[in-house]
Amino acid sequence: DTGVSQNPRHKITKRGQNVTFRCDPISEHNRLYWYRQTLGQGPEFLTYFQNEAQLEKSRLLSDRFSAERPKGSFSTLEIQRTEQGDSAMYLCASSLVGDNEQFFGPGTRLTVL
Amino acid sequence: DQQVKQNSPSLSVQEGRISILNCDYTNSMFDYFLWYKKYPAEGPTFLISISSIKDKNEDGRFTVFLNKSAKHLSLHIVPSQPGDSAVYFCAASGDYGGATNKLIFGTGTLLAVQP
Protein backbone atom coordinates (compact mmCIF):
# COMPACT_ATOMS: atom_id res chain seq x y z
CA ASP A 1 0.00 0.00 0.00
CA THR A 2 1.61 3.27 -1.08
CA GLY A 3 -0.86 5.65 0.57
CA VAL A 4 -0.23 8.11 3.39
CA SER A 5 0.40 6.37 6.71
CA GLN A 6 0.25 7.79 10.21
CA ASN A 7 1.40 6.42 13.54
CA PRO A 8 0.15 5.88 16.12
CA ARG A 9 -3.52 5.59 15.18
CA HIS A 10 -4.60 6.34 18.73
CA LYS A 11 -2.87 8.07 21.61
CA ILE A 12 -4.17 8.58 25.13
CA THR A 13 -2.11 10.82 27.36
CA LYS A 14 -2.37 12.77 30.56
CA ARG A 15 -2.51 16.52 30.59
CA GLY A 16 0.96 18.03 30.68
CA GLN A 17 2.68 15.18 28.84
CA ASN A 18 4.41 15.53 25.48
CA VAL A 19 3.31 13.52 22.46
CA THR A 20 4.76 12.99 18.99
CA PHE A 21 3.00 11.78 15.87
CA ARG A 22 4.56 10.56 12.64
CA CYS A 23 3.36 10.86 9.05
CA ASP A 24 4.78 9.04 6.04
CA PRO A 25 3.50 10.65 2.84
CA ILE A 26 3.13 9.09 -0.59
CA SER A 27 6.73 8.59 -1.62
CA GLU A 28 6.96 10.95 -4.59
CA HIS A 29 4.91 13.73 -2.97
CA ASN A 30 6.96 16.78 -2.02
CA ARG A 31 4.17 18.68 -0.24
CA LEU A 32 3.02 17.60 3.20
CA TYR A 33 0.21 19.11 5.27
CA TRP A 34 -1.01 18.71 8.84
CA TYR A 35 -4.65 19.31 9.74
CA ARG A 36 -6.66 18.95 12.94
CA GLN A 37 -10.28 17.83 13.12
CA THR A 38 -12.54 18.15 16.14
CA LEU A 39 -16.00 16.70 16.58
CA GLY A 40 -18.59 18.19 14.25
CA GLN A 41 -16.03 20.23 12.33
CA GLY A 42 -14.12 19.83 9.11
CA PRO A 43 -10.35 19.49 9.12
CA GLU A 44 -8.49 22.73 9.91
CA PHE A 45 -5.10 23.56 8.42
CA LEU A 46 -2.16 23.58 10.83
CA THR A 47 1.04 23.68 8.80
CA TYR A 48 2.61 22.86 5.45
CA PHE A 49 5.97 21.66 4.14
CA GLN A 50 7.42 21.72 0.69
CA ASN A 51 10.25 19.21 0.81
CA GLU A 52 11.98 19.93 4.14
CA ALA A 53 10.99 23.60 4.35
CA GLN A 54 8.08 24.57 6.60
CA LEU A 55 6.47 27.32 4.55
CA GLU A 56 3.32 28.18 6.46
CA LYS A 57 1.92 27.80 9.96
CA SER A 58 -1.63 28.51 11.02
CA ARG A 59 -2.36 30.73 14.01
CA LEU A 60 -3.95 27.56 15.44
CA LEU A 61 -0.41 26.22 15.86
CA SER A 62 0.54 27.54 19.27
CA ASP A 63 4.13 27.56 20.50
CA ARG A 64 3.48 24.20 22.18
CA PHE A 65 3.25 22.64 18.72
CA SER A 66 6.25 21.93 16.53
CA ALA A 67 6.50 20.08 13.24
CA GLU A 68 9.50 18.87 11.31
CA ARG A 69 10.22 17.18 8.03
CA PRO A 70 13.99 16.73 8.32
CA LYS A 71 14.82 14.97 5.06
CA GLY A 72 11.80 15.95 3.04
CA SER A 73 10.23 12.54 3.52
CA PHE A 74 8.38 11.69 6.75
CA SER A 75 7.18 14.37 9.14
CA THR A 76 6.65 14.55 12.89
CA LEU A 77 4.23 16.71 14.85
CA GLU A 78 5.04 17.22 18.53
CA ILE A 79 2.72 18.71 21.13
CA GLN A 80 4.35 19.76 24.38
CA ARG A 81 2.51 20.12 27.69
CA THR A 82 -0.72 18.75 26.26
CA GLU A 83 -4.03 20.27 27.29
CA GLN A 84 -7.51 18.77 27.16
CA GLY A 85 -8.33 21.14 24.31
CA ASP A 86 -5.70 19.39 22.19
CA SER A 87 -7.91 16.29 22.00
CA ALA A 88 -8.70 15.86 18.31
CA MET A 89 -7.96 13.84 15.21
CA TYR A 90 -4.63 14.90 13.66
CA LEU A 91 -4.57 14.33 9.92
CA CYS A 92 -1.65 14.33 7.53
CA ALA A 93 -2.00 14.83 3.79
CA SER A 94 0.41 14.94 0.88
CA SER A 95 0.41 16.15 -2.69
CA LEU A 96 2.65 16.94 -5.61
CA VAL A 97 3.66 20.52 -6.36
CA GLY A 98 1.16 21.89 -8.85
CA ASP A 99 -1.60 19.44 -7.86
CA ASN A 100 -4.61 20.63 -5.93
CA GLU A 101 -5.73 17.19 -4.75
CA GLN A 102 -4.38 16.22 -1.35
CA PHE A 103 -4.38 12.63 -0.17
CA PHE A 104 -5.00 12.00 3.50
CA GLY A 105 -3.77 9.42 5.93
CA PRO A 106 -6.02 7.65 8.45
CA GLY A 107 -5.23 10.14 11.19
CA THR A 108 -4.03 9.94 14.78
CA ARG A 109 -6.74 10.32 17.40
CA LEU A 110 -5.39 12.09 20.48
CA THR A 111 -7.21 11.97 23.80
CA VAL A 112 -5.86 14.12 26.61
CA LEU A 113 -7.17 13.13 30.05
CA ASP B 1 -15.45 33.21 10.00
CA GLN B 2 -16.64 30.13 8.12
CA GLN B 3 -15.47 30.62 4.54
CA VAL B 4 -16.90 27.28 3.37
CA LYS B 5 -20.36 26.35 4.57
CA GLN B 6 -22.35 23.16 4.38
CA ASN B 7 -25.69 24.11 5.84
CA SER B 8 -27.23 20.64 5.87
CA PRO B 9 -25.72 18.53 8.66
CA SER B 10 -27.44 15.41 7.37
CA LEU B 11 -29.31 14.01 4.37
CA SER B 12 -31.27 10.78 3.98
CA VAL B 13 -31.93 9.31 0.53
CA GLN B 14 -33.42 6.08 -0.78
CA GLU B 15 -31.14 3.69 -2.64
CA GLY B 16 -31.25 4.34 -6.39
CA ARG B 17 -32.35 7.96 -6.02
CA ILE B 18 -30.24 11.09 -6.48
CA SER B 19 -28.28 12.57 -3.57
CA ILE B 20 -27.56 16.30 -3.78
CA LEU B 21 -25.08 17.79 -1.34
CA ASN B 22 -24.65 21.54 -1.23
CA CYS B 23 -21.81 23.88 -0.35
CA ASP B 24 -21.50 27.67 -0.25
CA TYR B 25 -18.34 29.75 -0.02
CA THR B 26 -17.58 33.38 0.67
CA ASN B 27 -13.99 33.94 -0.46
CA SER B 28 -13.78 34.97 -4.13
CA MET B 29 -10.06 34.04 -4.10
CA PHE B 30 -10.95 30.34 -4.09
CA ASP B 31 -10.19 28.83 -7.48
CA TYR B 32 -10.39 25.10 -6.88
CA PHE B 33 -12.99 23.03 -5.11
CA LEU B 34 -12.91 19.45 -3.91
CA TRP B 35 -15.24 16.91 -2.35
CA TYR B 36 -14.00 14.36 0.14
CA LYS B 37 -15.80 11.39 1.62
CA LYS B 38 -15.08 10.24 5.15
CA TYR B 39 -15.97 7.05 6.95
CA PRO B 40 -15.71 6.87 10.77
CA ALA B 41 -12.17 6.35 12.08
CA GLU B 42 -10.64 6.93 8.64
CA GLY B 43 -9.08 9.91 6.94
CA PRO B 44 -10.94 11.81 4.21
CA THR B 45 -10.85 10.18 0.77
CA PHE B 46 -10.67 12.40 -2.31
CA LEU B 47 -13.77 12.03 -4.47
CA ILE B 48 -13.97 14.67 -7.20
CA SER B 49 -12.83 18.22 -7.87
CA ILE B 50 -13.52 21.20 -10.10
CA SER B 51 -11.55 24.23 -11.20
CA SER B 52 -13.18 27.63 -11.14
CA ILE B 53 -12.82 27.87 -14.92
CA LYS B 54 -15.38 25.08 -15.29
CA ASP B 55 -18.99 24.77 -14.23
CA LYS B 56 -19.31 20.99 -14.26
CA ASN B 57 -17.13 17.94 -13.77
CA GLU B 58 -18.36 14.37 -13.98
CA ASP B 59 -16.79 11.10 -12.84
CA GLY B 60 -19.01 8.05 -13.03
CA ARG B 61 -21.90 8.41 -10.61
CA PHE B 62 -20.51 11.67 -9.22
CA THR B 63 -20.98 15.13 -10.74
CA VAL B 64 -19.94 18.44 -9.25
CA PHE B 65 -21.57 21.67 -10.37
CA LEU B 66 -20.09 25.11 -9.73
CA ASN B 67 -22.03 28.40 -9.83
CA LYS B 68 -19.43 31.10 -9.34
CA SER B 69 -21.84 34.01 -9.38
CA ALA B 70 -23.75 32.43 -6.50
CA LYS B 71 -20.57 31.11 -4.84
CA HIS B 72 -22.25 27.73 -4.67
CA LEU B 73 -21.32 24.21 -5.58
CA SER B 74 -23.13 20.92 -5.35
CA LEU B 75 -22.29 17.24 -5.55
CA HIS B 76 -24.76 14.93 -7.26
CA ILE B 77 -24.61 11.18 -6.72
CA VAL B 78 -26.73 9.14 -9.13
CA PRO B 79 -27.79 6.47 -8.40
CA SER B 80 -27.15 6.51 -4.67
CA GLN B 81 -25.93 3.27 -3.09
CA PRO B 82 -25.83 2.18 0.57
CA GLY B 83 -22.02 2.20 0.39
CA ASP B 84 -22.18 5.94 -0.26
CA SER B 85 -23.30 6.47 3.33
CA ALA B 86 -20.56 8.63 4.88
CA VAL B 87 -19.75 12.22 5.81
CA TYR B 88 -19.06 14.39 2.77
CA PHE B 89 -16.80 17.43 3.08
CA CYS B 90 -16.59 20.28 0.65
CA ALA B 91 -13.18 21.97 0.50
CA ALA B 92 -11.73 24.96 -1.31
CA SER B 93 -8.28 26.24 -2.10
CA GLY B 94 -6.92 29.37 -3.70
CA ASP B 95 -3.92 31.56 -4.35
CA TYR B 96 -3.35 33.24 -1.00
CA GLY B 97 -0.10 34.71 -2.21
CA GLY B 98 2.01 31.93 -0.76
CA ALA B 99 0.89 29.18 -3.15
CA THR B 100 0.17 26.97 -0.18
CA ASN B 101 -2.88 25.25 -1.66
CA LYS B 102 -4.07 24.66 1.89
CA LEU B 103 -7.62 23.39 1.96
CA ILE B 104 -10.45 25.16 3.74
CA PHE B 105 -13.15 22.66 4.69
CA GLY B 106 -16.84 22.91 5.42
CA THR B 107 -18.36 21.19 8.44
CA GLY B 108 -19.59 18.19 6.48
CA THR B 109 -22.90 16.56 5.58
CA LEU B 110 -23.76 13.08 6.81
CA LEU B 111 -25.36 11.15 3.96
CA ALA B 112 -27.44 8.09 4.79
CA VAL B 113 -28.59 5.97 1.86
CA GLN B 114 -31.46 3.73 2.89
CA PRO B 115 -31.74 0.31 1.21
PDB file of C-alpha atoms in Angstrom:
ATOM      1  CA  ASP A   1       0.000   0.000   0.000  1.00  0.00           C
ATOM      2  CA  THR A   2       1.610   3.272  -1.082  1.00  0.00           C
ATOM      3  CA  GLY A   3      -0.855   5.649   0.568  1.00  0.00           C
ATOM      4  CA  VAL A   4      -0.234   8.105   3.386  1.00  0.00           C
ATOM      5  CA  SER A   5       0.402   6.373   6.710  1.00  0.00           C
ATOM      6  CA  GLN A   6       0.245   7.787  10.211  1.00  0.00           C
ATOM      7  CA  ASN A   7       1.401   6.417  13.543  1.00  0.00           C
ATOM      8  CA  PRO A   8       0.152   5.877  16.118  1.00  0.00           C
ATOM      9  CA  ARG A   9      -3.523   5.591  15.185  1.00  0.00           C
ATOM     10  CA  HIS A  10      -4.595   6.344  18.733  1.00  0.00           C
ATOM     11  CA  LYS A  11      -2.865   8.074  21.610  1.00  0.00           C
ATOM     12  CA  ILE A  12      -4.168   8.584  25.131  1.00  0.00           C
ATOM     13  CA  THR A  13      -2.111  10.818  27.356  1.00  0.00           C
ATOM     14  CA  LYS A  14      -2.373  12.769  30.564  1.00  0.00           C
ATOM     15  CA  ARG A  15      -2.514  16.515  30.592  1.00  0.00           C
ATOM     16  CA  GLY A  16       0.960  18.033  30.681  1.00  0.00           C
ATOM     17  CA  GLN A  17       2.675  15.179  28.841  1.00  0.00           C
ATOM     18  CA  ASN A  18       4.414  15.528  25.479  1.00  0.00           C
ATOM     19  CA  VAL A  19       3.309  13.516  22.459  1.00  0.00           C
ATOM     20  CA  THR A  20       4.762  12.991  18.993  1.00  0.00           C
ATOM     21  CA  PHE A  21       3.004  11.778  15.870  1.00  0.00           C
ATOM     22  CA  ARG A  22       4.556  10.558  12.642  1.00  0.00           C
ATOM     23  CA  CYS A  23       3.362  10.864   9.046  1.00  0.00           C
ATOM     24  CA  ASP A  24       4.783   9.045   6.041  1.00  0.00           C
ATOM     25  CA  PRO A  25       3.500  10.655   2.839  1.00  0.00           C
ATOM     26  CA  ILE A  26       3.133   9.091  -0.588  1.00  0.00           C
ATOM     27  CA  SER A  27       6.732   8.590  -1.624  1.00  0.00           C
ATOM     28  CA  GLU A  28       6.965  10.952  -4.588  1.00  0.00           C
ATOM     29  CA  HIS A  29       4.909  13.730  -2.965  1.00  0.00           C
ATOM     30  CA  ASN A  30       6.956  16.778  -2.025  1.00  0.00           C
ATOM     31  CA  ARG A  31       4.172  18.680  -0.240  1.00  0.00           C
ATOM     32  CA  LEU A  32       3.019  17.598   3.197  1.00  0.00           C
ATOM     33  CA  TYR A  33       0.209  19.113   5.274  1.00  0.00           C
ATOM     34  CA  TRP A  34      -1.012  18.706   8.841  1.00  0.00           C
ATOM     35  CA  TYR A  35      -4.655  19.306   9.737  1.00  0.00           C
ATOM     36  CA  ARG A  36      -6.657  18.946  12.937  1.00  0.00           C
ATOM     37  CA  GLN A  37     -10.277  17.830  13.121  1.00  0.00           C
ATOM     38  CA  THR A  38     -12.540  18.146  16.139  1.00  0.00           C
ATOM     39  CA  LEU A  39     -16.004  16.696  16.576  1.00  0.00           C
ATOM     40  CA  GLY A  40     -18.586  18.193  14.245  1.00  0.00           C
ATOM     41  CA  GLN A  41     -16.031  20.229  12.334  1.00  0.00           C
ATOM     42  CA  GLY A  42     -14.123  19.835   9.114  1.00  0.00           C
ATOM     43  CA  PRO A  43     -10.346  19.487   9.124  1.00  0.00           C
ATOM     44  CA  GLU A  44      -8.489  22.733   9.910  1.00  0.00           C
ATOM     45  CA  PHE A  45      -5.099  23.557   8.418  1.00  0.00           C
ATOM     46  CA  LEU A  46      -2.160  23.579  10.834  1.00  0.00           C
ATOM     47  CA  THR A  47       1.037  23.681   8.801  1.00  0.00           C
ATOM     48  CA  TYR A  48       2.611  22.858   5.449  1.00  0.00           C
ATOM     49  CA  PHE A  49       5.974  21.660   4.142  1.00  0.00           C
ATOM     50  CA  GLN A  50       7.419  21.723   0.690  1.00  0.00           C
ATOM     51  CA  ASN A  51      10.253  19.207   0.808  1.00  0.00           C
ATOM     52  CA  GLU A  52      11.984  19.931   4.135  1.00  0.00           C
ATOM     53  CA  ALA A  53      10.986  23.602   4.347  1.00  0.00           C
ATOM     54  CA  GLN A  54       8.083  24.569   6.602  1.00  0.00           C
ATOM     55  CA  LEU A  55       6.468  27.315   4.553  1.00  0.00           C
ATOM     56  CA  GLU A  56       3.315  28.184   6.461  1.00  0.00           C
ATOM     57  CA  LYS A  57       1.925  27.805   9.965  1.00  0.00           C
ATOM     58  CA  SER A  58      -1.627  28.512  11.025  1.00  0.00           C
ATOM     59  CA  ARG A  59      -2.359  30.732  14.009  1.00  0.00           C
ATOM     60  CA  LEU A  60      -3.953  27.560  15.444  1.00  0.00           C
ATOM     61  CA  LEU A  61      -0.414  26.218  15.860  1.00  0.00           C
ATOM     62  CA  SER A  62       0.544  27.544  19.274  1.00  0.00           C
ATOM     63  CA  ASP A  63       4.134  27.560  20.501  1.00  0.00           C
ATOM     64  CA  ARG A  64       3.476  24.200  22.177  1.00  0.00           C
ATOM     65  CA  PHE A  65       3.254  22.645  18.723  1.00  0.00           C
ATOM     66  CA  SER A  66       6.245  21.928  16.526  1.00  0.00           C
ATOM     67  CA  ALA A  67       6.504  20.085  13.236  1.00  0.00           C
ATOM     68  CA  GLU A  68       9.501  18.873  11.309  1.00  0.00           C
ATOM     69  CA  ARG A  69      10.225  17.175   8.028  1.00  0.00           C
ATOM     70  CA  PRO A  70      13.993  16.725   8.324  1.00  0.00           C
ATOM     71  CA  LYS A  71      14.824  14.968   5.063  1.00  0.00           C
ATOM     72  CA  GLY A  72      11.803  15.948   3.036  1.00  0.00           C
ATOM     73  CA  SER A  73      10.232  12.539   3.521  1.00  0.00           C
ATOM     74  CA  PHE A  74       8.377  11.688   6.753  1.00  0.00           C
ATOM     75  CA  SER A  75       7.179  14.365   9.143  1.00  0.00           C
ATOM     76  CA  THR A  76       6.649  14.552  12.894  1.00  0.00           C
ATOM     77  CA  LEU A  77       4.233  16.712  14.850  1.00  0.00           C
ATOM     78  CA  GLU A  78       5.041  17.217  18.530  1.00  0.00           C
ATOM     79  CA  ILE A  79       2.724  18.712  21.126  1.00  0.00           C
ATOM     80  CA  GLN A  80       4.355  19.758  24.382  1.00  0.00           C
ATOM     81  CA  ARG A  81       2.511  20.124  27.691  1.00  0.00           C
ATOM     82  CA  THR A  82      -0.717  18.746  26.264  1.00  0.00           C
ATOM     83  CA  GLU A  83      -4.027  20.273  27.286  1.00  0.00           C
ATOM     84  CA  GLN A  84      -7.512  18.775  27.156  1.00  0.00           C
ATOM     85  CA  GLY A  85      -8.334  21.144  24.306  1.00  0.00           C
ATOM     86  CA  ASP A  86      -5.700  19.388  22.193  1.00  0.00           C
ATOM     87  CA  SER A  87      -7.905  16.290  21.998  1.00  0.00           C
ATOM     88  CA  ALA A  88      -8.697  15.859  18.310  1.00  0.00           C
ATOM     89  CA  MET A  89      -7.960  13.837  15.209  1.00  0.00           C
ATOM     90  CA  TYR A  90      -4.634  14.900  13.664  1.00  0.00           C
ATOM     91  CA  LEU A  91      -4.574  14.332   9.924  1.00  0.00           C
ATOM     92  CA  CYS A  92      -1.653  14.334   7.532  1.00  0.00           C
ATOM     93  CA  ALA A  93      -2.004  14.833   3.787  1.00  0.00           C
ATOM     94  CA  SER A  94       0.410  14.940   0.877  1.00  0.00           C
ATOM     95  CA  SER A  95       0.414  16.150  -2.694  1.00  0.00           C
ATOM     96  CA  LEU A  96       2.655  16.943  -5.614  1.00  0.00           C
ATOM     97  CA  VAL A  97       3.659  20.522  -6.356  1.00  0.00           C
ATOM     98  CA  GLY A  98       1.159  21.887  -8.845  1.00  0.00           C
ATOM     99  CA  ASP A  99      -1.603  19.442  -7.861  1.00  0.00           C
ATOM    100  CA  ASN A 100      -4.614  20.631  -5.928  1.00  0.00           C
ATOM    101  CA  GLU A 101      -5.730  17.192  -4.748  1.00  0.00           C
ATOM    102  CA  GLN A 102      -4.384  16.223  -1.349  1.00  0.00           C
ATOM    103  CA  PHE A 103      -4.382  12.633  -0.168  1.00  0.00           C
ATOM    104  CA  PHE A 104      -5.002  12.004   3.495  1.00  0.00           C
ATOM    105  CA  GLY A 105      -3.771   9.417   5.929  1.00  0.00           C
ATOM    106  CA  PRO A 106      -6.017   7.650   8.452  1.00  0.00           C
ATOM    107  CA  GLY A 107      -5.229  10.136  11.194  1.00  0.00           C
ATOM    108  CA  THR A 108      -4.031   9.940  14.779  1.00  0.00           C
ATOM    109  CA  ARG A 109      -6.742  10.321  17.401  1.00  0.00           C
ATOM    110  CA  LEU A 110      -5.388  12.085  20.480  1.00  0.00           C
ATOM    111  CA  THR A 111      -7.213  11.969  23.797  1.00  0.00           C
ATOM    112  CA  VAL A 112      -5.864  14.117  26.612  1.00  0.00           C
ATOM    113  CA  LEU A 113      -7.173  13.126  30.047  1.00  0.00           C
TER     114      LEU A 113
ATOM    115  CA  ASP B   1     -15.447  33.211  10.000  1.00  0.00           C
ATOM    116  CA  GLN B   2     -16.641  30.132   8.117  1.00  0.00           C
ATOM    117  CA  GLN B   3     -15.474  30.616   4.536  1.00  0.00           C
ATOM    118  CA  VAL B   4     -16.895  27.276   3.368  1.00  0.00           C
ATOM    119  CA  LYS B   5     -20.364  26.347   4.566  1.00  0.00           C
ATOM    120  CA  GLN B   6     -22.350  23.159   4.381  1.00  0.00           C
ATOM    121  CA  ASN B   7     -25.686  24.111   5.838  1.00  0.00           C
ATOM    122  CA  SER B   8     -27.227  20.638   5.871  1.00  0.00           C
ATOM    123  CA  PRO B   9     -25.720  18.535   8.659  1.00  0.00           C
ATOM    124  CA  SER B  10     -27.445  15.409   7.366  1.00  0.00           C
ATOM    125  CA  LEU B  11     -29.314  14.012   4.372  1.00  0.00           C
ATOM    126  CA  SER B  12     -31.271  10.782   3.980  1.00  0.00           C
ATOM    127  CA  VAL B  13     -31.929   9.310   0.530  1.00  0.00           C
ATOM    128  CA  GLN B  14     -33.423   6.079  -0.783  1.00  0.00           C
ATOM    129  CA  GLU B  15     -31.140   3.692  -2.642  1.00  0.00           C
ATOM    130  CA  GLY B  16     -31.252   4.343  -6.388  1.00  0.00           C
ATOM    131  CA  ARG B  17     -32.351   7.955  -6.025  1.00  0.00           C
ATOM    132  CA  ILE B  18     -30.243  11.088  -6.478  1.00  0.00           C
ATOM    133  CA  SER B  19     -28.277  12.573  -3.574  1.00  0.00           C
ATOM    134  CA  ILE B  20     -27.560  16.301  -3.780  1.00  0.00           C
ATOM    135  CA  LEU B  21     -25.085  17.792  -1.339  1.00  0.00           C
ATOM    136  CA  ASN B  22     -24.649  21.542  -1.235  1.00  0.00           C
ATOM    137  CA  CYS B  23     -21.807  23.879  -0.349  1.00  0.00           C
ATOM    138  CA  ASP B  24     -21.496  27.670  -0.254  1.00  0.00           C
ATOM    139  CA  TYR B  25     -18.344  29.749  -0.022  1.00  0.00           C
ATOM    140  CA  THR B  26     -17.584  33.378   0.670  1.00  0.00           C
ATOM    141  CA  ASN B  27     -13.995  33.942  -0.463  1.00  0.00           C
ATOM    142  CA  SER B  28     -13.778  34.969  -4.128  1.00  0.00           C
ATOM    143  CA  MET B  29     -10.058  34.036  -4.098  1.00  0.00           C
ATOM    144  CA  PHE B  30     -10.951  30.345  -4.086  1.00  0.00           C
ATOM    145  CA  ASP B  31     -10.186  28.833  -7.480  1.00  0.00           C
ATOM    146  CA  TYR B  32     -10.386  25.104  -6.883  1.00  0.00           C
ATOM    147  CA  PHE B  33     -12.987  23.033  -5.113  1.00  0.00           C
ATOM    148  CA  LEU B  34     -12.910  19.450  -3.910  1.00  0.00           C
ATOM    149  CA  TRP B  35     -15.243  16.913  -2.352  1.00  0.00           C
ATOM    150  CA  TYR B  36     -14.002  14.363   0.139  1.00  0.00           C
ATOM    151  CA  LYS B  37     -15.801  11.392   1.615  1.00  0.00           C
ATOM    152  CA  LYS B  38     -15.075  10.240   5.152  1.00  0.00           C
ATOM    153  CA  TYR B  39     -15.966   7.049   6.953  1.00  0.00           C
ATOM    154  CA  PRO B  40     -15.709   6.873  10.767  1.00  0.00           C
ATOM    155  CA  ALA B  41     -12.170   6.347  12.085  1.00  0.00           C
ATOM    156  CA  GLU B  42     -10.640   6.927   8.638  1.00  0.00           C
ATOM    157  CA  GLY B  43      -9.078   9.914   6.945  1.00  0.00           C
ATOM    158  CA  PRO B  44     -10.938  11.813   4.214  1.00  0.00           C
ATOM    159  CA  THR B  45     -10.848  10.183   0.774  1.00  0.00           C
ATOM    160  CA  PHE B  46     -10.670  12.400  -2.309  1.00  0.00           C
ATOM    161  CA  LEU B  47     -13.771  12.032  -4.470  1.00  0.00           C
ATOM    162  CA  ILE B  48     -13.969  14.668  -7.196  1.00  0.00           C
ATOM    163  CA  SER B  49     -12.826  18.224  -7.868  1.00  0.00           C
ATOM    164  CA  ILE B  50     -13.521  21.197 -10.098  1.00  0.00           C
ATOM    165  CA  SER B  51     -11.552  24.226 -11.197  1.00  0.00           C
ATOM    166  CA  SER B  52     -13.183  27.633 -11.136  1.00  0.00           C
ATOM    167  CA  ILE B  53     -12.817  27.872 -14.919  1.00  0.00           C
ATOM    168  CA  LYS B  54     -15.383  25.083 -15.294  1.00  0.00           C
ATOM    169  CA  ASP B  55     -18.987  24.765 -14.227  1.00  0.00           C
ATOM    170  CA  LYS B  56     -19.313  20.989 -14.264  1.00  0.00           C
ATOM    171  CA  ASN B  57     -17.134  17.941 -13.766  1.00  0.00           C
ATOM    172  CA  GLU B  58     -18.358  14.370 -13.978  1.00  0.00           C
ATOM    173  CA  ASP B  59     -16.791  11.104 -12.838  1.00  0.00           C
ATOM    174  CA  GLY B  60     -19.009   8.047 -13.028  1.00  0.00           C
ATOM    175  CA  ARG B  61     -21.904   8.412 -10.607  1.00  0.00           C
ATOM    176  CA  PHE B  62     -20.508  11.672  -9.217  1.00  0.00           C
ATOM    177  CA  THR B  63     -20.978  15.128 -10.743  1.00  0.00           C
ATOM    178  CA  VAL B  64     -19.936  18.437  -9.247  1.00  0.00           C
ATOM    179  CA  PHE B  65     -21.572  21.673 -10.368  1.00  0.00           C
ATOM    180  CA  LEU B  66     -20.089  25.113  -9.735  1.00  0.00           C
ATOM    181  CA  ASN B  67     -22.033  28.395  -9.831  1.00  0.00           C
ATOM    182  CA  LYS B  68     -19.431  31.104  -9.342  1.00  0.00           C
ATOM    183  CA  SER B  69     -21.844  34.007  -9.383  1.00  0.00           C
ATOM    184  CA  ALA B  70     -23.751  32.427  -6.501  1.00  0.00           C
ATOM    185  CA  LYS B  71     -20.571  31.113  -4.843  1.00  0.00           C
ATOM    186  CA  HIS B  72     -22.252  27.729  -4.670  1.00  0.00           C
ATOM    187  CA  LEU B  73     -21.317  24.205  -5.579  1.00  0.00           C
ATOM    188  CA  SER B  74     -23.130  20.921  -5.351  1.00  0.00           C
ATOM    189  CA  LEU B  75     -22.290  17.241  -5.554  1.00  0.00           C
ATOM    190  CA  HIS B  76     -24.759  14.925  -7.262  1.00  0.00           C
ATOM    191  CA  ILE B  77     -24.613  11.183  -6.724  1.00  0.00           C
ATOM    192  CA  VAL B  78     -26.727   9.135  -9.133  1.00  0.00           C
ATOM    193  CA  PRO B  79     -27.788   6.470  -8.402  1.00  0.00           C
ATOM    194  CA  SER B  80     -27.147   6.507  -4.673  1.00  0.00           C
ATOM    195  CA  GLN B  81     -25.928   3.268  -3.092  1.00  0.00           C
ATOM    196  CA  PRO B  82     -25.833   2.181   0.570  1.00  0.00           C
ATOM    197  CA  GLY B  83     -22.020   2.195   0.391  1.00  0.00           C
ATOM    198  CA  ASP B  84     -22.180   5.936  -0.263  1.00  0.00           C
ATOM    199  CA  SER B  85     -23.300   6.470   3.333  1.00  0.00           C
ATOM    200  CA  ALA B  86     -20.565   8.632   4.881  1.00  0.00           C
ATOM    201  CA  VAL B  87     -19.749  12.222   5.807  1.00  0.00           C
ATOM    202  CA  TYR B  88     -19.058  14.395   2.769  1.00  0.00           C
ATOM    203  CA  PHE B  89     -16.803  17.431   3.079  1.00  0.00           C
ATOM    204  CA  CYS B  90     -16.593  20.284   0.654  1.00  0.00           C
ATOM    205  CA  ALA B  91     -13.177  21.973   0.500  1.00  0.00           C
ATOM    206  CA  ALA B  92     -11.734  24.961  -1.309  1.00  0.00           C
ATOM    207  CA  SER B  93      -8.280  26.245  -2.104  1.00  0.00           C
ATOM    208  CA  GLY B  94      -6.922  29.368  -3.705  1.00  0.00           C
ATOM    209  CA  ASP B  95      -3.921  31.561  -4.349  1.00  0.00           C
ATOM    210  CA  TYR B  96      -3.353  33.243  -0.998  1.00  0.00           C
ATOM    211  CA  GLY B  97      -0.102  34.713  -2.214  1.00  0.00           C
ATOM    212  CA  GLY B  98       2.006  31.930  -0.761  1.00  0.00           C
ATOM    213  CA  ALA B  99       0.886  29.185  -3.147  1.00  0.00           C
ATOM    214  CA  THR B 100       0.169  26.970  -0.176  1.00  0.00           C
ATOM    215  CA  ASN B 101      -2.878  25.252  -1.656  1.00  0.00           C
ATOM    216  CA  LYS B 102      -4.074  24.657   1.892  1.00  0.00           C
ATOM    217  CA  LEU B 103      -7.622  23.389   1.960  1.00  0.00           C
ATOM    218  CA  ILE B 104     -10.449  25.161   3.741  1.00  0.00           C
ATOM    219  CA  PHE B 105     -13.150  22.662   4.690  1.00  0.00           C
ATOM    220  CA  GLY B 106     -16.838  22.907   5.417  1.00  0.00           C
ATOM    221  CA  THR B 107     -18.358  21.195   8.435  1.00  0.00           C
ATOM    222  CA  GLY B 108     -19.591  18.186   6.483  1.00  0.00           C
ATOM    223  CA  THR B 109     -22.902  16.558   5.577  1.00  0.00           C
ATOM    224  CA  LEU B 110     -23.764  13.077   6.810  1.00  0.00           C
ATOM    225  CA  LEU B 111     -25.363  11.151   3.958  1.00  0.00           C
ATOM    226  CA  ALA B 112     -27.443   8.091   4.787  1.00  0.00           C
ATOM    227  CA  VAL B 113     -28.585   5.969   1.864  1.00  0.00           C
ATOM    228  CA  GLN B 114     -31.463   3.728   2.891  1.00  0.00           C
ATOM    229  CA  PRO B 115     -31.737   0.305   1.207  1.00  0.00           C
TER     230      PRO B 115
END
